[in-house]
Amino acid sequence: PPDPAHCPPRLEGEQAQVADELRNRVVEASFSITLLEGVTGSGKTEIYMEAIAACLEAGRQALVLLPEIALSAQWTGRFARRFGAEPALWHSDLGGRLRRVTWRAVADGTARVVVGARSALFLPFDRLGLIIVDEEHETAFKQEDGVTYHARDMAVVRARMSRAPVVLVSATPSLESLANVGAGRYRHLRLNARHGNATMPEVSTLDMRADPPERGLFLSPLLTGAINDAIGRGEQAMLFLNRRGYAPLTLCRTCGHRMQCPNCTAWLVEHRARHILTCHHCGYDEPIPQTCPKCADPDSLTPIGPGVERITEEARATFPDARILVMASDTLNGPAATAAAVERIARREIDLVIGTQIVAKGWHFPHLTLVGIVDADLGLGGGDLRASERTVQLLHQVAGRAGRAEAPGRVLLQSYVPDHPVMQALVSGDFESFMQQEAEQRRPGFWPPYGRLVALIVSADTPDAAELTARALGQDAPRLDGVQVLGPAPAPLAILRGRHRHRLLLRARRNIAVQPIVREWLSRVRPERGARIDVDIDPVSFL
Ligand SMILES: [Zn+2]
Ligand SMILES: [Zn+2]
């Protein structure tokens, strides 16, 4: 079993203080919520492992939730070095036999530490003494299909039931958690310095209007120059673009036709390596046509904009001698392949990593000194309430991969809006002011976290059934103090998997219980034939 005395770290200064605080929470053995906020590379994992050590010493079980199960390999390795044994793993890909064995080991208390996905919250722990939610700001913690819940909130409920402390960990906490700190509901612990001699990476913007890439390319000369320099010094570089495939849009140059999904309001994304156009919403795919389906012109279809495949093509042409590795969720097949890729980077068999969101997770790449963000503006559009907050969190997380050891790190953001508050926050590293501004924008209108949202999504197999049902909901909307209903309006994804969609949004003051209001509202409205109403409480997606 994991041994708390196996290989304890030597902690000093603020690290030692924070570790002591966390240990005290565990020793108290009562319900508490602590937000552990630490800059990337500050040793958060190492420090919360001391809380796990205290939990083991007290003879209780600990549960650690990771946002991405692919991360578990690197995490498990660190855990084994600290405790001399591996933790139990829990996720949906676990085979049937292992599932039963793990379930029993958790129930009888022999599994002392469980690391896993959000479903691990429902395991029958015998003596749960600590829950840790790593990367608490990650929306991946919210289950998008089936039962809708935010794993962070569920972890808090679970901890309260078990009278155990819960620790929420992040370099860029959600505004929700910061508001809870402000209201005195959460304790707040901070790590302001990077571990050892590492310093925070220097972040700057590349103004794409002033220094554009060559025609048909997507990397500006300043960025390619910096990559060449880093590789020349024997260091590693990374390019980040949060978009899979080759190009997000295929357009006919002759007639202007755009290749669209037959089932969704969405463009088909070219995946050149697989010779297909595919829909990222419903999975529809078709071979890349040779002629335009509308005007039949041959060779007129043109890819517009870059995906990670196209950036890889450009990088191979620009850096012909570099050893390049692509990390994208559709090219890495499962946790084992991801672990192997991470291992190759650590062994310095790779000069340039090109990746999507998966590279943003908590990886430790000691030789990586340069990160280039191909399109820093990508997440800002779309009218999502949390677009700015999420972009800051994601890009800061990616930036945090740079310069985690001796050599200092550098981060370059390609942007057409370098003056945007998001870019300014990333450059200055002053997230506190940024989050305060976010808070001030949301507070007056009672937007989350100062109010609550419930999304009602009406979908139907005919446009009429969807619209009539949505209109009926709008007409019968609750009229209560502190409650407002926005919509109905066609959803941004107006058609998804062949179903026509409309949305309504209920916004309520924080102290109002929304579930009974919604239940009563739905009881008064009869959906049209073939129509369905889905309820999403505290939505994270507005599509
Ligand atoms: Zn055409
Ligand atoms: Zn589709």
Coordinates of C-alpha atoms in Angstrom, one line a residue, residues 467-477 488 504 521 524-526 528:
E467 CA -40.6 26.7 -32.7
L468 CA -44.1 26.1 -31.4
T469 CA -42.9 24.4 -28.2
A470 CA -40.3 27.1 -27.6
R471 CA -42.9 29.8 -28.1
A472 CA -45.3 28.0 -25.7
L473 CA -42.5 27.9 -23.1
G474 CA -41.8 31.6 -23.7
Q475 CA -45.5 32.5 -23.2
D476 CA -45.8 30.5 -20.0
A477 CA -42.5 31.7 -18.6
P488 CA -36.8 31.8 -27.0
L504 CA -34.4 29.8 -23.5
W521 CA -42.9 25.8 -15.5
R524 CA -47.6 23.8 -17.5
V525 CA -46.2 23.3 -21.1
R526 CA -47.0 20.4 -23.3
E528 CA -45.5 19.4 -29.5

